[in-house]
Coordinates of C-alpha atoms in Angstrom, one line a residue:
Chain A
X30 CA 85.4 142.2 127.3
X31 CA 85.2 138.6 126.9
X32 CA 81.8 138.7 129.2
X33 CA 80.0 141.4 126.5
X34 CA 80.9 139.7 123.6
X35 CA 79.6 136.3 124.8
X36 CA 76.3 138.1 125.9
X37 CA 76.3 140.3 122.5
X38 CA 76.4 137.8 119.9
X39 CA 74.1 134.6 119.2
X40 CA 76.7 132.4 118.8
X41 CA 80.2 133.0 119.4
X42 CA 83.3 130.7 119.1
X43 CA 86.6 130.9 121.4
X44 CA 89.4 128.9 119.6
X45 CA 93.1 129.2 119.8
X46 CA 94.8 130.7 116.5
X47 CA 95.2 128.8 113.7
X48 CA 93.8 125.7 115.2
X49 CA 92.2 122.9 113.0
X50 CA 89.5 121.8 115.2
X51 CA 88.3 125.8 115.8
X52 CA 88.3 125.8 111.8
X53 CA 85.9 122.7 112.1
X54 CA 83.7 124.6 114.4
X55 CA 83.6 127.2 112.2
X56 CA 83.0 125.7 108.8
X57 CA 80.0 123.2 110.1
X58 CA 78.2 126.6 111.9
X59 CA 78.9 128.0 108.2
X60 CA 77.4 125.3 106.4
X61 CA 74.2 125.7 108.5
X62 CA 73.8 129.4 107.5
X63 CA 74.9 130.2 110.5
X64 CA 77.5 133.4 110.9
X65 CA 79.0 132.2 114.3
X66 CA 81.6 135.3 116.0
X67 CA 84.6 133.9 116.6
X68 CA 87.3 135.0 119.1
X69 CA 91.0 134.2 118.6
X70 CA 92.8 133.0 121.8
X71 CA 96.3 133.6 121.6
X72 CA 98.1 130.8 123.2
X73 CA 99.3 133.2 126.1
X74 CA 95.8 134.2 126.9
X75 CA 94.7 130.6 126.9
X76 CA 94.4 130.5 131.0
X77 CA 93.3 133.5 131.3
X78 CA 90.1 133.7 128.9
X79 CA 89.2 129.8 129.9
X80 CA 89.0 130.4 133.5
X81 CA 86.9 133.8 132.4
X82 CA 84.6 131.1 130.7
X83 CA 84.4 128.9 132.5
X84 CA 83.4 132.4 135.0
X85 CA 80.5 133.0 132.7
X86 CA 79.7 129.2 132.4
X87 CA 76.0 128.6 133.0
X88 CA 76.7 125.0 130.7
X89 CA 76.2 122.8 133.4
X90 CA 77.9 121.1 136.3
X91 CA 81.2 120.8 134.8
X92 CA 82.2 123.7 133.7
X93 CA 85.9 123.0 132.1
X94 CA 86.8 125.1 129.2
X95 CA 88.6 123.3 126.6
X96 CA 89.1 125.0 123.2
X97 CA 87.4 125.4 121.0
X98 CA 84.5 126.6 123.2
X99 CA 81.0 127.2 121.4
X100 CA 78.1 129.8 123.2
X101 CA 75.0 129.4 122.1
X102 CA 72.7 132.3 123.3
X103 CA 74.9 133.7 125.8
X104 CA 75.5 130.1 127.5
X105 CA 78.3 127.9 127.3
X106 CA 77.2 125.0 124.8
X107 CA 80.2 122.9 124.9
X108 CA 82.7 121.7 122.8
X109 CA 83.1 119.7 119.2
X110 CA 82.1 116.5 120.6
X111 CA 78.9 118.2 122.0
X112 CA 78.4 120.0 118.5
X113 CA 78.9 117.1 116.3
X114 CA 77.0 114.6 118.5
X115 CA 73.5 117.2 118.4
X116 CA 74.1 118.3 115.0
X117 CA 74.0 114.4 113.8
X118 CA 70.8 114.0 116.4
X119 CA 69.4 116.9 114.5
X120 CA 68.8 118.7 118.1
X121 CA 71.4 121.4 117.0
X122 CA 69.7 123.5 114.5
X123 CA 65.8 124.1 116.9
X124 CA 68.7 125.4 119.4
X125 CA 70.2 127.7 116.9
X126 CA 67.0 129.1 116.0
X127 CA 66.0 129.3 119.4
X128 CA 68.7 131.4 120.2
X129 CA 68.1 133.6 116.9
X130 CA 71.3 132.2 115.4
X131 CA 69.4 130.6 112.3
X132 CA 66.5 132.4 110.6
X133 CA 64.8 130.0 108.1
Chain B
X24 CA 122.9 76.5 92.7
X25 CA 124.7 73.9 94.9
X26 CA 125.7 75.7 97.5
X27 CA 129.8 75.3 98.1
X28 CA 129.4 75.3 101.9
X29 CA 129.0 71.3 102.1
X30 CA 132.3 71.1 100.1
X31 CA 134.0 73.4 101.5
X32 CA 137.9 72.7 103.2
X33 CA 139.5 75.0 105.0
X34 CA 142.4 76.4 102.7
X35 CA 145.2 76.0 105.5
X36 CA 145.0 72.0 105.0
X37 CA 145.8 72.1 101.5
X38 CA 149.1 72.5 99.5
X39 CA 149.7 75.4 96.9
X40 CA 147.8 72.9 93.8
X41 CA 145.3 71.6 95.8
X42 CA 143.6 74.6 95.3
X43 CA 142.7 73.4 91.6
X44 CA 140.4 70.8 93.1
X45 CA 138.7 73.0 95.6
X46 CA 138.1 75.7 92.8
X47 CA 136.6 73.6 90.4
X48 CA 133.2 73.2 92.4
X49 CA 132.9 76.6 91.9
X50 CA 134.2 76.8 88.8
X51 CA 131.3 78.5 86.8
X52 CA 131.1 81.8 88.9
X53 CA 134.4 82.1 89.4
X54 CA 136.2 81.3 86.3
X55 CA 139.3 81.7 88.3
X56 CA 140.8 78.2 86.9
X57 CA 142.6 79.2 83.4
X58 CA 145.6 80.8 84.6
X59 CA 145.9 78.1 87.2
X60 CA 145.8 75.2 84.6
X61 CA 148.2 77.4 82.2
X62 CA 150.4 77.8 85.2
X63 CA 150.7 74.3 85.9
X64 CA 151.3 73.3 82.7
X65 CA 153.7 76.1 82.2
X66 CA 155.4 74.7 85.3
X67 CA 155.5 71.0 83.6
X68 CA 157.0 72.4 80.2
X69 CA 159.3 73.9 82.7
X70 CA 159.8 70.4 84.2
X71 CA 160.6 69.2 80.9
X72 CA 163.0 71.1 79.4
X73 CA 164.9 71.2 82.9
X74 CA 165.3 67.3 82.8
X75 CA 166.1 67.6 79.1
X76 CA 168.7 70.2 80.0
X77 CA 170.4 68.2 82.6
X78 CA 170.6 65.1 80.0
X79 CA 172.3 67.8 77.4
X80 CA 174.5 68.7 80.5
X81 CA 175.9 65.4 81.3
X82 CA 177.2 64.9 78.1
X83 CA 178.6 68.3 79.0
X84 CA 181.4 70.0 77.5
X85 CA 183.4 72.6 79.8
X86 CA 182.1 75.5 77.6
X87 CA 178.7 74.9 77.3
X88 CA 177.9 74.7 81.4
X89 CA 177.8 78.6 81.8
X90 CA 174.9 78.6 79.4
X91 CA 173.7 76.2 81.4
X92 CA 173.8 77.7 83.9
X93 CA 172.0 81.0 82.3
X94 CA 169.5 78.7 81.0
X95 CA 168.7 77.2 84.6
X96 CA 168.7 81.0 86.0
X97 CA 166.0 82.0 83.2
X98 CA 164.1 78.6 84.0
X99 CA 164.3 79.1 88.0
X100 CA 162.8 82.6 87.7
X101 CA 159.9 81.4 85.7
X102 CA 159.1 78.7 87.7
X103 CA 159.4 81.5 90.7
X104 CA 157.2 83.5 88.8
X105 CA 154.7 81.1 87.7
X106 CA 154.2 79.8 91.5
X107 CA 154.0 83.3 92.7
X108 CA 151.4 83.9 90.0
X109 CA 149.9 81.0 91.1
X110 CA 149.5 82.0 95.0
X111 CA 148.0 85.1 94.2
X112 CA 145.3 83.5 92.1
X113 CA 144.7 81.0 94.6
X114 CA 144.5 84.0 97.0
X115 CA 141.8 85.8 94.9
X116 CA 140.1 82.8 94.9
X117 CA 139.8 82.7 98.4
X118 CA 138.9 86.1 98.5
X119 CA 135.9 86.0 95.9
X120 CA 134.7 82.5 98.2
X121 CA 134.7 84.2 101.3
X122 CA 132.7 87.3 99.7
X123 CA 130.1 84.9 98.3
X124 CA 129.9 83.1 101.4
X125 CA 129.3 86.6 103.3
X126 CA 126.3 87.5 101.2
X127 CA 125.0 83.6 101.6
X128 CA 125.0 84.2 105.3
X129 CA 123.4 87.8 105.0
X130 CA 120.3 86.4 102.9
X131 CA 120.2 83.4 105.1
X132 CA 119.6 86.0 108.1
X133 CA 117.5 88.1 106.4
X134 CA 115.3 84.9 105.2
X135 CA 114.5 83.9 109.0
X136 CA 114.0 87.7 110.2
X137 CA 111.1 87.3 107.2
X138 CA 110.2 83.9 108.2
X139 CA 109.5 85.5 111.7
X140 CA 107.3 88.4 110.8
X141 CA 105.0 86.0 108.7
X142 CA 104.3 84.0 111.5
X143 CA 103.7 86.8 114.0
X144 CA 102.0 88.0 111.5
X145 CA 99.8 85.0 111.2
X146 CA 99.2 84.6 115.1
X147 CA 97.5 87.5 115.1
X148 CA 95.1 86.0 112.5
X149 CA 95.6 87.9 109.6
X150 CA 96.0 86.8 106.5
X151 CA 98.8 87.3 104.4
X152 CA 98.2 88.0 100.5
X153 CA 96.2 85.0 100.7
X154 CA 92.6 83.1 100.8
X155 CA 90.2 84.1 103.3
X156 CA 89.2 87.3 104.6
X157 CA 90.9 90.3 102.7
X158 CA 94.8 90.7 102.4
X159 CA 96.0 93.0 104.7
X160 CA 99.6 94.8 104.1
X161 CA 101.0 94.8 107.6
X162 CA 102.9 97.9 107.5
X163 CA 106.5 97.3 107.9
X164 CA 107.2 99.8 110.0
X165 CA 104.0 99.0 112.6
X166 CA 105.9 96.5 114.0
X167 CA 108.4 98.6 115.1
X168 CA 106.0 100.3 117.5
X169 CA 104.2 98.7 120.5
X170 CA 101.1 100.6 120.4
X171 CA 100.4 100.2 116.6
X172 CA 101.5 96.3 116.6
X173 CA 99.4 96.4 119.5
X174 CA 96.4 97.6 117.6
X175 CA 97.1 95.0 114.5
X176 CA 96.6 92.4 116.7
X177 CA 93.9 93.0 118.4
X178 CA 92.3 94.4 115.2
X179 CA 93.0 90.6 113.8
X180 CA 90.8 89.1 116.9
X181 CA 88.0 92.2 116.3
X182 CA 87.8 91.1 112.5
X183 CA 87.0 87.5 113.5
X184 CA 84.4 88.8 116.3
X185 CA 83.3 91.0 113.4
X186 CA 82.4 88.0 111.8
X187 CA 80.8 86.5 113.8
X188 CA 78.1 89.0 114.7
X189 CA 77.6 89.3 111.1
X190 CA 76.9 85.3 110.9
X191 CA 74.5 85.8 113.8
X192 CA 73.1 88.5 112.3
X193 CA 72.3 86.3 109.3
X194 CA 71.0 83.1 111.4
X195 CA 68.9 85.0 113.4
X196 CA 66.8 87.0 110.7
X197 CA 66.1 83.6 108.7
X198 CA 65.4 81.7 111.9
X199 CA 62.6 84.5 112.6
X200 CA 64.2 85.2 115.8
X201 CA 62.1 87.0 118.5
X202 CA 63.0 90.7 119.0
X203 CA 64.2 91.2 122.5
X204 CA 66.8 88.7 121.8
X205 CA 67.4 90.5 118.4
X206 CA 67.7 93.5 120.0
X207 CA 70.3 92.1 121.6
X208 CA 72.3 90.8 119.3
X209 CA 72.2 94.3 117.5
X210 CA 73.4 96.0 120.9
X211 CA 76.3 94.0 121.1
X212 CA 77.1 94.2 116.6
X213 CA 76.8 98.1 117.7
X214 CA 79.3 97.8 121.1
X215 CA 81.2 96.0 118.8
X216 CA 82.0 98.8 116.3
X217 CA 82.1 101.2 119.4
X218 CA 85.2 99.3 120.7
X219 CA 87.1 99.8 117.7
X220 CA 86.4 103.4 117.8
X221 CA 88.2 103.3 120.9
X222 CA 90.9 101.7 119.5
X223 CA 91.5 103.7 116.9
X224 CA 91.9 106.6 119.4
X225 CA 94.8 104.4 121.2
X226 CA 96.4 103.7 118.2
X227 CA 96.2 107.4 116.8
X228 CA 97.7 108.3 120.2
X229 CA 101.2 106.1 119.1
X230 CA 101.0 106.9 115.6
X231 CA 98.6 109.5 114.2
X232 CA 100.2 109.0 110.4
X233 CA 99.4 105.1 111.1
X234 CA 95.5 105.8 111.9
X235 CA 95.0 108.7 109.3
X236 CA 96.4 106.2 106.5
X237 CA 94.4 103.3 107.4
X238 CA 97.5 100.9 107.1
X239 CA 95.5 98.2 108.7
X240 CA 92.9 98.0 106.5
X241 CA 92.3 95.8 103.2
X242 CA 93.6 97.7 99.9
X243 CA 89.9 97.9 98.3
X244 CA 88.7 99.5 102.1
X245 CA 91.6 102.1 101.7
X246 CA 90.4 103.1 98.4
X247 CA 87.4 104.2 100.1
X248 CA 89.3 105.9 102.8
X249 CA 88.3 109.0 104.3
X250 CA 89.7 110.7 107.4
X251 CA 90.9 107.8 109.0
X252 CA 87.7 105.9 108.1
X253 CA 84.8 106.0 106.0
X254 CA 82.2 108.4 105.1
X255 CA 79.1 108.1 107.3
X256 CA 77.1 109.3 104.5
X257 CA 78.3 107.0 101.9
X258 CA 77.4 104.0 104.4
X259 CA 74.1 105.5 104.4
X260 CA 73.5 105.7 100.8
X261 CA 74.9 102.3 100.2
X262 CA 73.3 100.6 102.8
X263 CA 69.6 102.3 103.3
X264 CA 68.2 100.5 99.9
X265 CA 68.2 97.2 101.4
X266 CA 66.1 98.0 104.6
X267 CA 63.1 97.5 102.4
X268 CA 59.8 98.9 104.4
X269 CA 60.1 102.0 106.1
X270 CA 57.6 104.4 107.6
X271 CA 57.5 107.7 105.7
X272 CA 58.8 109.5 109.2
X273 CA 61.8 106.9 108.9
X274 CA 62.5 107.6 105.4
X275 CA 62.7 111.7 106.8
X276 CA 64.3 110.6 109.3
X277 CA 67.1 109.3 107.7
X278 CA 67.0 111.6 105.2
X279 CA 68.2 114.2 107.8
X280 CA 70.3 112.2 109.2
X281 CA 72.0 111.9 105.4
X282 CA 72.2 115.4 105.1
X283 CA 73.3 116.2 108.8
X284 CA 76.5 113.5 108.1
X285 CA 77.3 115.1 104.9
X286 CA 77.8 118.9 106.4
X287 CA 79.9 117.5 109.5
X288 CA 81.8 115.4 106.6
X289 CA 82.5 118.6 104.9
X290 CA 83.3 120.8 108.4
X291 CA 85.9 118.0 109.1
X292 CA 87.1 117.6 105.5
X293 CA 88.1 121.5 105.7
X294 CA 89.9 121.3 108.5
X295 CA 91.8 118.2 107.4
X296 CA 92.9 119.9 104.6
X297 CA 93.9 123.0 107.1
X298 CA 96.1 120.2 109.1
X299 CA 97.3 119.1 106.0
X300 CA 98.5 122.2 105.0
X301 CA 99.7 123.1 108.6
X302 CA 102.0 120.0 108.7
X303 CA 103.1 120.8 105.0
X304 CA 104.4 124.1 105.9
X305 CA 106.0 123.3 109.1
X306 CA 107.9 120.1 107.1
X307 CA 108.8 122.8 104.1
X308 CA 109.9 125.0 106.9
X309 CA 112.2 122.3 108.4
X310 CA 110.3 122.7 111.3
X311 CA 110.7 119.3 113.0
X312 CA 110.8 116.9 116.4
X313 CA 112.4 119.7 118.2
X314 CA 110.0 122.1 117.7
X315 CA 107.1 122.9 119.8
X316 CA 105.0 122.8 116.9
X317 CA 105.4 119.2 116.1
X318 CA 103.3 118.2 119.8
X319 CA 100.3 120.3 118.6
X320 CA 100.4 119.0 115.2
X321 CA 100.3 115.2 116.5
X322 CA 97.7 116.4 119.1
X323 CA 95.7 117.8 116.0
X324 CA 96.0 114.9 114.2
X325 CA 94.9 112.6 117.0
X326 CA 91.8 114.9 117.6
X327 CA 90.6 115.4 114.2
X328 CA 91.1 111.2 113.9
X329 CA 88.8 110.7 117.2
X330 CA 86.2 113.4 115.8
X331 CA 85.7 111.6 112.8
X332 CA 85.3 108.6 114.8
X333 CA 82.9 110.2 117.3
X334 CA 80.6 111.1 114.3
X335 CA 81.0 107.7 113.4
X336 CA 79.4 106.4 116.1
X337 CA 76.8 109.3 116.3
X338 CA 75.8 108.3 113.5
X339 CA 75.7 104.6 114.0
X340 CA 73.4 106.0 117.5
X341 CA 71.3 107.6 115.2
X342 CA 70.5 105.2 113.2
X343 CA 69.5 102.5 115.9
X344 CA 66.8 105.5 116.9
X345 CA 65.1 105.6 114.0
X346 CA 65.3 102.4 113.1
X347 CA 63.4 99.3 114.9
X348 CA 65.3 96.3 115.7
X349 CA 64.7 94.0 113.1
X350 CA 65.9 96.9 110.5
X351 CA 68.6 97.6 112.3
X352 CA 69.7 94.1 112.6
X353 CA 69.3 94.1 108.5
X354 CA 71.0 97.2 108.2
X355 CA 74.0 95.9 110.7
X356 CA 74.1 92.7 108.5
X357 CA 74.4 94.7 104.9
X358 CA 77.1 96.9 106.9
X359 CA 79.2 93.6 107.8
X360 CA 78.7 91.9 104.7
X361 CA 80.1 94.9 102.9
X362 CA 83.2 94.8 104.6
X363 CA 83.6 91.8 104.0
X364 CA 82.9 91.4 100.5
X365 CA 85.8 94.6 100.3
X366 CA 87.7 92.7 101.8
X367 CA 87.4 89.8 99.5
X368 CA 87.5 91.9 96.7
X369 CA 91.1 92.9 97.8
X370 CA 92.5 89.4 98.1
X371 CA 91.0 88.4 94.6
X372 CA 92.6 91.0 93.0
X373 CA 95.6 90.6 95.0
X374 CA 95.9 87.5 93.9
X375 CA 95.4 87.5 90.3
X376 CA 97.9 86.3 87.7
X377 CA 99.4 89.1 86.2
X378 CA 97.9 89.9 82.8
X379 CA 100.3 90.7 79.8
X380 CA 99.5 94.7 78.9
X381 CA 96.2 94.2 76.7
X382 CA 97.1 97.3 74.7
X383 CA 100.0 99.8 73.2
X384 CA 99.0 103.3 73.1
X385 CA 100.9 104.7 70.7

C-alpha cells in the first residue's frame, strides 16, 4: 500500500498526525505550486511504515526514516533539513520539475 | 531612618520605666509613648495625694481612718492598674520592635541575594541596564536552570567575540587587506554565527519557552523577533543596499535567494502558529507535565527552534556563494554593526529620564 502510493504520486509526504513540522512540509511544497500527497502516520504505525520506507529507500546510504519523510519522484528525498537547505540553495524546485511535480 | 539596631538593649536588663528611654528612639513610628508618660504622671499624682493623705492621717482622728483606709484601697488599685497598663504597653512595644526588626532582616537578605545576581550577572560580561553594548534583561527565572544560565554566559563571551570580528572586519576593508586573508577572516565571522546556532539548539533543549522568547536578547532585537530569531529575509533587504557593485547574476542571485527565504519564512510561520495553537489547547484542556502530550510538544518546539535556525545558516551559506569575499566581508560587517547599533539603541532608551506625559487625550 505504502509502496504504490510512493511510486503513484510525484511527491508524497509521510508525517505523523497533527505534527507541526509535517504541516511545515506541507505548506512550503504548497507555496511552490506544488500539490504534494500526504500520508498520515498514526503514531502506532510509526514502526511499521518507517521500516517499509526505509524498504523502498533508494535515498542514499543511510537510509533512516525520520518523520516527516518527503519522496520526490518515487525516491526517498529526505527530511525538513534536506528540504529547507535545497530550497534556500534554489536546487529544490529543477528537482520538482524534474520529477513532474511543478509545471511552470 | 536611623536604624534602632545600634541602640538597641535587650529589654530583660531594664526595669518596668526604663522602657520610656528605650522607646523614645523610636518614637516617631511607634507613637507608643503617650499612655506611658500619662501613666507615669498618673502614678506621681498618685504619689502625691498618698503622701498628702498620710499627713491628713497623722493628725488622725479615730473616725476618719476607715476612709482612709477606702481612700488608700481606691489609690492602690489605680496604681495596680496604671502599672499593669503600663507592662502591657511596654509589651506592645516590644512587640511592634521585634516586627520591624524582622522585616529589617528580611530586606537585608533579600538586598545581598540581589547584590549576588548583579555580580554573576556581570562576570558573565553583560551589561546591566547600563553603558555599553545593549541592556540585556537577564530573565529571572534563567538562572534557575543550568542549561539556560549556561547559555547566558557563554552568549556574554560570544557577544564580545562578536565584536571583535566585526572590528576586524572594519580594519581590514580600510587597510585594503589581501583576499585570502580576508577570506579568512569572513570564514571564521561566518563559524562564528554557526556556533551560536548550535547553541541555541542546547539551550532550546533546557528551555524551549526560553529560546522561542529570545530572553537573552537586547529589548530593540526582541522587537524584531521572529521564531526564535530573526527573519532571513529581512536581513537581506536591510543589508543588500550597502554591498554597492554587484554583477547582474548576483543581483538574481540574491534575488532568489530573497524570495526562497521568504516562502520557508512563511512554511515555518504556519506551523508555529499550528504549535501555538497545539500548546493552547492542550493548556485550555489542563493537559499538563503528566501527560504524554507535553514531551512531543517540547520536542516540537525544540525542532521548529533548530529549523528556523538551520535556515538561518542556509541562508547565511548562500550568501557567501554568491557573494565574493570582499562583499561578503562588507555584507558580514553591515550585519554586525546592525546588531550592534540594536543593541545600543536598547540601552539609550533604557536609559532615558522619564518624560512627563506630553499630552491628555481627552
Amino acid at each position: 500500500m505504502v509502496h504504490d502510493m510512493v511510486s503513484e504520486n510525484a511527491v508524497i509526504v509521510f508525517g505523523r498526525r497533527g505534527c507541526c513540522m509535517s504541516h511545515v512540509v506541507k505548506r512550503l511544497l504548497l507555496g511552490l505550486g506544488v500539490n504534494p500527497a500526504v500520508y498520515e502516520v498514526e503514531e502506532k504505525d510509526e514502526e511499521g511504515v518507517a521500516r517499509e520506507l526505509e524498504a523502498i529507500g533508494g535515498g542514499g546510504d543511510n537510509n533512516k526514516v525520520q518523520f516527516p519523510a518527503v519522496f520526490i519522484g518515487g525516491k526517498l528525498f529526505g527530511g525538513l533539513d534536506r528540504i529547507m537547505a535545497t530550497h534556500i540553495s534554489g536546487e529544490l524546485v529543477p528537482i520538482l520539475k524534474q520529477a513532474g511535480a511543478l509545471w511552470l | 531612618m536611623n536604624s534602632p539596631t545600634s541602640h538597641f538593649v535587650p529589654p530583660r536588663r531594664m526595669g518596668v520605666y526604663d522602657p520610656i528611654h528605650q522607646i523614645s528612639m523610636w518614637e516617631e513610628n511607634f507613637r507608643s509613648n503617650v499612655s506611658l508618660s500619662a501613666s507615669t504622671l498618673l502614678i506621681d499624682d498618685a504619689e502625691i495625694k498618698f503622701d498628702n493623705q498620710s499627713e491628713y492621717a497623722s493628725h488622725g482622728i479615730p473616725g476618719t481612718s476607715k476612709q482612709y483606709d477606702q481612700e488608700a484601697n481606691r489609690l492602690a488599685d489605680k496604681i495596680q492598674r496604671r502599672l499593669a497598663q503600663n507592662r502591657e504597653a511596654a509589651r506592645k512595644s516590644r512587640l511592634r520592635k521585634k516586627a520591624y526588626v524582622q522585616q529589617l532582616e528580611s530586606c537585608r537578605v533579600k538586598l545581598m541575594q540581589l547584590e549576588q545576581e548583579v555580580d554573576h550577572a556581570k562576570q558573565q560580561g553583560l551589561h546591566i541596564g547600563g553603558t555599553g553594548l545593549g541592556s540585556n534583561s537577564l530573565g529571572f527565572a534563567a538562572s534557575l536552570n543550568s542549561g539556560i544560565a549556561n547559555f547566558e554566559m557563554e552568549y556574554g563571551r560570544w557577544l564580545e567575540e562578536r565584536n571583535r570580528h566585526t572590528l576586524a572586519l572594519r580594519n581590514a576593508l580600510s587597510s585594503h587587506m589581501g583576499d585570502v586573508e580576508l577570506g579568512e577572516l569572513v570564514d571564521g565571522t561566518m563559524n562564528h554565527y554557526f556556533k551560536l546556532f548550535g547553541m541555541k539548539s542546547a539551550a532550546a533543549k533546557a528551555d524551549a519557552f526560553y529560546v522561542m522568547s529570545g530572553m537573552w536578547k537586547s529589548s530593540a532585537e526582541r522587537f524584531f523577533f521572529w521564531i526564535g530569531g530573526f527573519r532571513p529575509s529581512e536581513i537581506l533587504k536591510i543589508l543588500v543596499p550597502r554591498i554597492e557593485t554587484m554583477t547582474e547574476q548576483q543581483r538574481s542571485d540574491i534575488s532568489n535567494l530573497g524570495k526562497s527565504c521568504q516562502q520557508a519564512e512563511d512554511a515555518l510561520s504556519q506551523g508555529m502558529d499550528k504549535l501555538q495553537q497545539m500548546v493552547s489547547e492542550s493548556v485550555a484542556a489542563g493537559q499538563l507535565e503528566e501527560q504524554t502530550n507535553t514531551p512531543n510538544m517540547s520536542t516540537a518546539m525544540e525542532r521548529l527552534a533548530a529549523l528556523v535556525s538551520f535556515v538561518n545558516q542556509e541562508t547565511l551559506l548562500q550568501m557567501s556563494r554568491i557573494l565574493t569575499k570582499r562583499q561578503a566581508a562588507r555584507w558580514l560587517l553591515a550585519l554586525g554593526e546592525y546588531f550592534q547599533r540594536l543593541q545600543a539603541l536598547s540601552s539609550f532608551w533604557a536609559n532615558r529620564p522619564s518624560k512627563p506625559a506630553e499630552c491628555l487625550i481627552p
